[in-house]
Amino acid sequence: MAATDFKDYYAILGISKTATSEEIKQAFRKLARKYHPDVNPNNKQAEAKFKEVNEAYEVLFDPDKRKKYDQFGQYWKQAGQGFPSGGVGADMGGVDFGQYGSFNDFLTELFGGAGPRSGRQSYSYRTSTGRPSSGFGGFNDFGFQDAGGTQDTEAIITLTLAEAFSGVQKRFSLGTETIDVRIPAGAKAGTRLRVKGKGQINPMSQQRGDLYLKVELQPHSFFQIEGDHLVCEVLITPDEATLGAAIDVPTPDGHVNVKLPAGVRSGQSLRLRGKGWPIAKGGRGDQFVKVAIAPPKDLSPQEREYYEKIRAIRTYNPRSHLEQVKL
């Protein structure tokens, strides 16, 4: 190594040669956050500085490497050839490097990343939840994770049920780049969509990973998704349950008239074929309408009079079978 190629790791981290392990760690934290490529997209100067900071930290935080560096200066690597290293399993300044598979794994914990260490970065992004085709989303609450060979990025996108049912186009800002992503109709909670070549740039290989969008759905006040079907609950009156009736029920396509059979029970479900969730291969699931009998709380004098008359002449006893029940 030429003398002009020598890197003063202490100067790079902005610390003195007597700095403690904790001071080295603190300096590294500050600079790594400042120059990280995710914070400075498309900034080659910051990217180079980030690499220097990583290199300096790897040497100075390792007591064995630091000792050789302090003793031999620019020739510390050559002096270290043939000598045993400090060992990644050693306890260096209170950090057990044996628990990390790579330096990037240590970065994961340093930046507060969570989850399994893999070749994919995981972020939590949320977009606006306006009307379909009008959402302009911003990314936030991200955490750095292991970069690995590529810089794949996973984002959480929150959709309304209407957006997921019909499909929607969302606009995202990735640093200085703006991209439009079309979410197909029928997306469900947990659906993962791949946007090729829109992940982070690996500062080492300069290869760009992919963006994976994981769908979350906002709860709806009426509809729920179960598989390919929609489920809802509709309240009916006691007389409608007894005599039968025709009632209007909301569906994704608008209200439809549903015939209630006489004697329908609370909890019973009626099937509306083809009114459920869109299926990827075509068609739709069904909508199930769960009936719940809702007795009136406030009766008019005339209603009370008639209910009392019905009670007086009623012959049906739904609890007659309980007379034979014993322990």
Tab-separated table of N, CA, C and O in Angstrom, residues 244-318:
chain	number	residue	atom	x	y	z
A	244	GLY	N	-91.571	-13.991	7.233
A	244	GLY	CA	-90.817	-13.868	5.998
A	244	GLY	C	-90.944	-12.453	5.467
A	244	GLY	O	-91.886	-11.723	5.809
A	245	ALA	N	-90.030	-12.049	4.614
A	245	ALA	CA	-90.058	-10.679	4.100
A	245	ALA	C	-89.079	-10.558	2.944
A	245	ALA	O	-88.270	-11.452	2.685
A	246	ALA	N	-89.157	-9.443	2.253
A	246	ALA	CA	-88.187	-9.082	1.221
A	246	ALA	C	-87.442	-7.856	1.731
A	246	ALA	O	-88.064	-6.834	2.056
A	247	ILE	N	-86.122	-7.952	1.840
A	247	ILE	CA	-85.328	-6.863	2.404
A	247	ILE	C	-84.229	-6.465	1.422
A	247	ILE	O	-83.786	-7.265	0.593
A	248	ASP	N	-83.757	-5.222	1.510
A	248	ASP	CA	-82.638	-4.750	0.686
A	248	ASP	C	-81.326	-4.991	1.419
A	248	ASP	O	-81.195	-4.654	2.613
A	249	VAL	N	-80.346	-5.575	0.733
A	249	VAL	CA	-79.049	-5.892	1.316
A	249	VAL	C	-77.952	-5.245	0.471
A	249	VAL	O	-77.943	-5.402	-0.756
A	250	PRO	N	-77.010	-4.510	1.075
A	250	PRO	CA	-75.899	-3.929	0.312
A	250	PRO	C	-74.956	-5.022	-0.204
A	250	PRO	O	-74.675	-6.006	0.489
A	251	THR	N	-74.476	-4.863	-1.418
A	251	THR	CA	-73.437	-5.705	-2.012
A	251	THR	C	-72.419	-4.776	-2.656
A	251	THR	O	-72.677	-3.567	-2.798
A	252	PRO	N	-71.245	-5.275	-3.062
A	252	PRO	CA	-70.282	-4.399	-3.752
A	252	PRO	C	-70.841	-3.773	-5.021
A	252	PRO	O	-70.351	-2.730	-5.468
A	253	ASP	N	-71.877	-4.391	-5.590
A	253	ASP	CA	-72.468	-3.886	-6.832
A	253	ASP	C	-73.682	-2.995	-6.587
A	253	ASP	O	-74.331	-2.556	-7.548
A	254	GLY	N	-74.011	-2.738	-5.323
A	254	GLY	CA	-75.210	-1.981	-5.003
A	254	GLY	C	-76.191	-2.841	-4.225
A	254	GLY	O	-75.935	-4.008	-3.926
A	255	HIS	N	-77.335	-2.282	-3.876
A	255	HIS	CA	-78.331	-3.006	-3.097
A	255	HIS	C	-79.079	-4.021	-3.966
A	255	HIS	O	-79.359	-3.761	-5.141
A	256	VAL	N	-79.352	-5.172	-3.360
A	256	VAL	CA	-80.175	-6.181	-4.028
A	256	VAL	C	-81.302	-6.564	-3.083
A	256	VAL	O	-81.184	-6.451	-1.864
A	257	ASN	N	-82.418	-7.014	-3.659
A	257	ASN	CA	-83.570	-7.422	-2.867
A	257	ASN	C	-83.454	-8.914	-2.553
A	257	ASN	O	-83.301	-9.736	-3.449
A	258	VAL	N	-83.481	-9.232	-1.270
A	258	VAL	CA	-83.301	-10.611	-0.812
A	258	VAL	C	-84.582	-11.067	-0.122
A	258	VAL	O	-85.131	-10.354	0.730
A	259	LYS	N	-85.037	-12.254	-0.476
A	259	LYS	CA	-86.250	-12.804	0.119
A	259	LYS	C	-85.899	-13.625	1.353
A	259	LYS	O	-85.129	-14.576	1.293
A	260	LEU	N	-86.472	-13.227	2.495
A	260	LEU	CA	-86.298	-13.973	3.733
A	260	LEU	C	-87.376	-15.051	3.828
A	260	LEU	O	-88.564	-14.751	3.728
A	261	PRO	N	-87.014	-16.308	4.037
A	261	PRO	CA	-88.029	-17.345	4.210
A	261	PRO	C	-88.720	-17.209	5.558
A	261	PRO	O	-88.112	-16.754	6.535
A	262	ALA	N	-89.956	-17.583	5.641
A	262	ALA	CA	-90.672	-17.548	6.926
A	262	ALA	C	-90.001	-18.509	7.898
A	262	ALA	O	-89.605	-19.616	7.542
A	263	GLY	N	-89.854	-18.058	9.147
A	263	GLY	CA	-89.250	-18.898	10.177
A	263	GLY	C	-87.731	-18.889	10.175
A	263	GLY	O	-87.106	-19.753	10.804
A	264	VAL	N	-87.106	-17.919	9.497
A	264	VAL	CA	-85.650	-17.845	9.493
A	264	VAL	C	-85.153	-17.584	10.911
A	264	VAL	O	-85.775	-16.855	11.687
A	265	ARG	N	-84.034	-18.198	11.263
A	265	ARG	CA	-83.510	-18.081	12.624
A	265	ARG	C	-82.340	-17.108	12.697
A	265	ARG	O	-81.621	-16.907	11.719
A	266	SER	N	-82.150	-16.561	13.858
A	266	SER	CA	-81.006	-15.681	14.085
A	266	SER	C	-79.729	-16.504	13.950
A	266	SER	O	-79.612	-17.595	14.511
A	267	GLY	N	-78.758	-15.998	13.194
A	267	GLY	CA	-77.524	-16.723	12.950
A	267	GLY	C	-77.506	-17.477	11.643
A	267	GLY	O	-76.450	-17.917	11.187
A	268	GLN	N	-78.672	-17.667	11.034
A	268	GLN	CA	-78.744	-18.354	9.756
A	268	GLN	C	-78.184	-17.450	8.652
A	268	GLN	O	-78.351	-16.232	8.687
A	269	SER	N	-77.489	-18.056	7.667
A	269	SER	CA	-76.882	-17.291	6.579
A	269	SER	C	-77.569	-17.580	5.263
A	269	SER	O	-77.939	-18.724	4.971
A	270	LEU	N	-77.724	-16.539	4.474
A	270	LEU	CA	-78.274	-16.636	3.128
A	270	LEU	C	-77.152	-16.353	2.131
A	270	LEU	O	-76.369	-15.430	2.313
A	271	ARG	N	-77.078	-17.159	1.063
A	271	ARG	CA	-76.007	-17.033	0.082
A	271	ARG	C	-76.451	-16.197	-1.124
A	271	ARG	O	-77.506	-16.448	-1.717
A	272	LEU	N	-75.625	-15.204	-1.461
A	272	LEU	CA	-75.822	-14.432	-2.690
A	272	LEU	C	-74.688	-14.823	-3.638
A	272	LEU	O	-73.544	-14.382	-3.491
A	273	ARG	N	-74.980	-15.655	-4.598
A	273	ARG	CA	-73.945	-16.194	-5.474
A	273	ARG	C	-73.353	-15.110	-6.383
A	273	ARG	O	-74.068	-14.284	-6.937
A	274	GLY	N	-72.024	-15.159	-6.500
A	274	GLY	CA	-71.336	-14.241	-7.394
A	274	GLY	C	-71.250	-12.815	-6.912
A	274	GLY	O	-70.899	-11.926	-7.692
A	275	LYS	N	-71.551	-12.581	-5.646
A	275	LYS	CA	-71.497	-11.226	-5.104
A	275	LYS	C	-70.330	-11.032	-4.141
A	275	LYS	O	-70.265	-10.035	-3.424
A	276	GLY	N	-69.401	-11.999	-4.153
A	276	GLY	CA	-68.289	-11.929	-3.212
A	276	GLY	C	-67.052	-11.249	-3.782
A	276	GLY	O	-67.137	-10.372	-4.637
A	277	TRP	N	-65.883	-11.707	-3.322
A	277	TRP	CA	-64.613	-11.063	-3.646
A	277	TRP	C	-64.099	-11.517	-5.012
A	277	TRP	O	-64.289	-12.671	-5.399
A	278	PRO	N	-63.447	-10.634	-5.763
A	278	PRO	CA	-62.891	-11.034	-7.060
A	278	PRO	C	-61.848	-12.141	-6.905
A	278	PRO	O	-61.031	-12.122	-5.979
A	279	ILE	N	-61.874	-13.104	-7.816
A	279	ILE	CA	-60.934	-14.225	-7.809
A	279	ILE	C	-59.901	-13.996	-8.901
A	279	ILE	O	-60.234	-13.556	-10.006
A	280	ALA	N	-58.628	-14.284	-8.597
A	280	ALA	CA	-57.537	-13.987	-9.526
A	280	ALA	C	-57.740	-14.659	-10.885
A	280	ALA	O	-57.413	-14.098	-11.926
A	281	LYS	N	-58.264	-15.889	-10.890
A	281	LYS	CA	-58.436	-16.618	-12.137
A	281	LYS	C	-59.719	-16.231	-12.870
A	281	LYS	O	-60.041	-16.792	-13.925
A	282	GLY	N	-60.458	-15.302	-12.316
A	282	GLY	CA	-61.700	-14.865	-12.939
A	282	GLY	C	-62.901	-15.209	-12.100
A	282	GLY	O	-62.904	-16.170	-11.330
A	283	GLY	N	-63.951	-14.423	-12.234
A	283	GLY	CA	-65.156	-14.653	-11.458
A	283	GLY	C	-65.059	-14.067	-10.067
A	283	GLY	O	-64.096	-13.364	-9.722
A	284	ARG	N	-66.062	-14.375	-9.264
A	284	ARG	CA	-66.112	-13.864	-7.901
A	284	ARG	C	-66.653	-14.925	-6.970
A	284	ARG	O	-67.352	-15.858	-7.397
A	285	GLY	N	-66.316	-14.773	-5.706
A	285	GLY	CA	-66.878	-15.642	-4.693
A	285	GLY	C	-68.316	-15.243	-4.393
A	285	GLY	O	-68.949	-14.507	-5.151
A	286	ASP	N	-68.829	-15.720	-3.267
A	286	ASP	CA	-70.212	-15.441	-2.889
A	286	ASP	C	-70.257	-14.478	-1.710
A	286	ASP	O	-69.268	-14.285	-0.995
A	287	GLN	N	-71.408	-13.902	-1.503
A	287	GLN	CA	-71.646	-13.072	-0.329
A	287	GLN	C	-72.610	-13.802	0.581
A	287	GLN	O	-73.671	-14.259	0.148
A	288	PHE	N	-72.236	-13.921	1.847
A	288	PHE	CA	-73.082	-14.592	2.825
A	288	PHE	C	-73.689	-13.551	3.760
A	288	PHE	O	-72.966	-12.772	4.382
A	289	VAL	N	-75.008	-13.561	3.829
A	289	VAL	CA	-75.741	-12.609	4.655
A	289	VAL	C	-76.202	-13.329	5.920
A	289	VAL	O	-77.076	-14.196	5.877
A	290	LYS	N	-75.599	-12.980	7.023
A	290	LYS	CA	-75.959	-13.588	8.305
A	290	LYS	C	-77.099	-12.795	8.941
A	290	LYS	O	-77.006	-11.578	9.096
A	291	VAL	N	-78.151	-13.498	9.288
A	291	VAL	CA	-79.352	-12.852	9.825
A	291	VAL	C	-79.269	-12.778	11.351
A	291	VAL	O	-78.870	-13.738	12.015
A	292	ALA	N	-79.629	-11.642	11.893
A	292	ALA	CA	-79.707	-11.467	13.344
A	292	ALA	C	-81.034	-10.791	13.671
A	292	ALA	O	-81.351	-9.723	13.145
A	293	ILE	N	-81.835	-11.454	14.529
A	293	ILE	CA	-83.148	-10.908	14.902
A	293	ILE	C	-82.958	-9.851	15.983
A	293	ILE	O	-82.347	-10.103	17.021
A	294	ALA	N	-83.484	-8.670	15.720
A	294	ALA	CA	-83.324	-7.550	16.650
A	294	ALA	C	-84.688	-7.135	17.188
A	294	ALA	O	-85.457	-6.458	16.496
A	295	PRO	N	-85.027	-7.516	18.427
A	295	PRO	CA	-86.322	-7.112	19.002
A	295	PRO	C	-86.336	-5.615	19.262
A	295	PRO	O	-85.311	-5.028	19.619
A	296	PRO	N	-87.444	-4.971	19.065
A	296	PRO	CA	-87.508	-3.525	19.290
A	296	PRO	C	-87.359	-3.187	20.772
A	296	PRO	O	-87.845	-3.911	21.649
A	297	LYS	N	-86.673	-2.099	21.049
A	297	LYS	CA	-86.488	-1.672	22.433
A	297	LYS	C	-87.609	-0.742	22.892
A	297	LYS	O	-88.046	-0.805	24.046
A	298	ASP	N	-88.048	0.117	22.018
A	298	ASP	CA	-89.103	1.072	22.370
A	298	ASP	C	-90.363	0.743	21.572
A	298	ASP	O	-90.366	0.864	20.341
A	299	LEU	N	-91.386	0.305	22.263
A	299	LEU	CA	-92.646	-0.073	21.616
A	299	LEU	C	-93.682	1.036	21.773
A	299	LEU	O	-93.777	1.668	22.837
A	300	SER	N	-94.444	1.244	20.740
A	300	SER	CA	-95.590	2.150	20.859
A	300	SER	C	-96.671	1.422	21.661
A	300	SER	O	-96.651	0.187	21.783
A	301	PRO	N	-97.623	2.137	22.230
A	301	PRO	CA	-98.700	1.470	22.977
A	301	PRO	C	-99.404	0.412	22.137
A	301	PRO	O	-99.746	-0.658	22.641
A	302	GLN	N	-99.633	0.689	20.868
A	302	GLN	CA	-100.340	-0.268	20.017
A	302	GLN	C	-99.478	-1.509	19.747
A	302	GLN	O	-99.981	-2.643	19.766
A	303	GLU	N	-98.175	-1.296	19.532
A	303	GLU	CA	-97.283	-2.442	19.320
A	303	GLU	C	-97.238	-3.329	20.562
A	303	GLU	O	-97.292	-4.558	20.470
A	304	ARG	N	-97.130	-2.706	21.693
A	304	ARG	CA	-97.105	-3.495	22.930
A	304	ARG	C	-98.400	-4.289	23.097
A	304	ARG	O	-98.389	-5.445	23.528
A	305	GLU	N	-99.506	-3.664	22.790
A	305	GLU	CA	-100.800	-4.341	22.901
A	305	GLU	C	-100.834	-5.598	22.031
A	305	GLU	O	-101.256	-6.669	22.477
A	306	TYR	N	-100.355	-5.477	20.801
A	306	TYR	CA	-100.406	-6.626	19.900
A	306	TYR	C	-99.393	-7.706	20.289
A	306	TYR	O	-99.674	-8.902	20.156
A	307	TYR	N	-98.234	-7.286	20.772
A	307	TYR	CA	-97.266	-8.284	21.222
A	307	TYR	C	-97.827	-9.069	22.414
A	307	TYR	O	-97.629	-10.290	22.540
A	308	GLU	N	-98.533	-8.382	23.307
A	308	GLU	CA	-99.130	-9.068	24.452
A	308	GLU	C	-100.235	-10.025	24.006
A	308	GLU	O	-100.386	-11.114	24.573
A	309	LYS	N	-100.993	-9.645	22.990
A	309	LYS	CA	-102.023	-10.534	22.460
A	309	LYS	C	-101.395	-11.777	21.834
A	309	LYS	O	-101.871	-12.905	22.018
A	310	ILE	N	-100.286	-11.561	21.090
A	310	ILE	CA	-99.594	-12.707	20.483
A	310	ILE	C	-99.067	-13.637	21.565
A	310	ILE	O	-99.172	-14.868	21.456
A	311	ARG	N	-98.528	-13.064	22.624
A	311	ARG	CA	-98.008	-13.888	23.709
A	311	ARG	C	-99.120	-14.708	24.343
A	311	ARG	O	-98.923	-15.876	24.718
A	312	ALA	N	-100.291	-14.107	24.437
A	312	ALA	CA	-101.404	-14.802	25.094
A	312	ALA	C	-101.917	-15.981	24.270
A	312	ALA	O	-102.379	-16.985	24.826
A	313	ILE	N	-101.830	-15.876	22.951
A	313	ILE	CA	-102.395	-16.940	22.114
A	313	ILE	C	-101.311	-17.819	21.471
A	313	ILE	O	-101.625	-18.761	20.741
A	314	ARG	N	-100.047	-17.536	21.766
A	314	ARG	CA	-98.977	-18.272	21.117
A	314	ARG	C	-98.996	-19.736	21.527
A	314	ARG	O	-99.160	-20.062	22.712
A	315	THR	N	-98.797	-20.618	20.551
A	315	THR	CA	-98.778	-22.071	20.813
A	315	THR	C	-97.369	-22.650	20.702
A	315	THR	O	-97.116	-23.759	21.185
A	316	TYR	N	-96.462	-21.927	20.075
A	316	TYR	CA	-95.102	-22.443	19.852
A	316	TYR	C	-94.233	-22.162	21.066
A	316	TYR	O	-94.176	-21.049	21.573
A	317	ASN	N	-93.558	-23.232	21.563
A	317	ASN	CA	-92.641	-23.100	22.685
A	317	ASN	C	-91.258	-23.611	22.238
A	317	ASN	O	-91.028	-24.819	22.156
A	318	PRO	N	-90.313	-22.718	21.932
A	318	PRO	CA	-89.001	-23.148	21.443
A	318	PRO	C	-88.158	-23.851	22.508
A	318	PRO	O	-87.119	-24.423	22.193
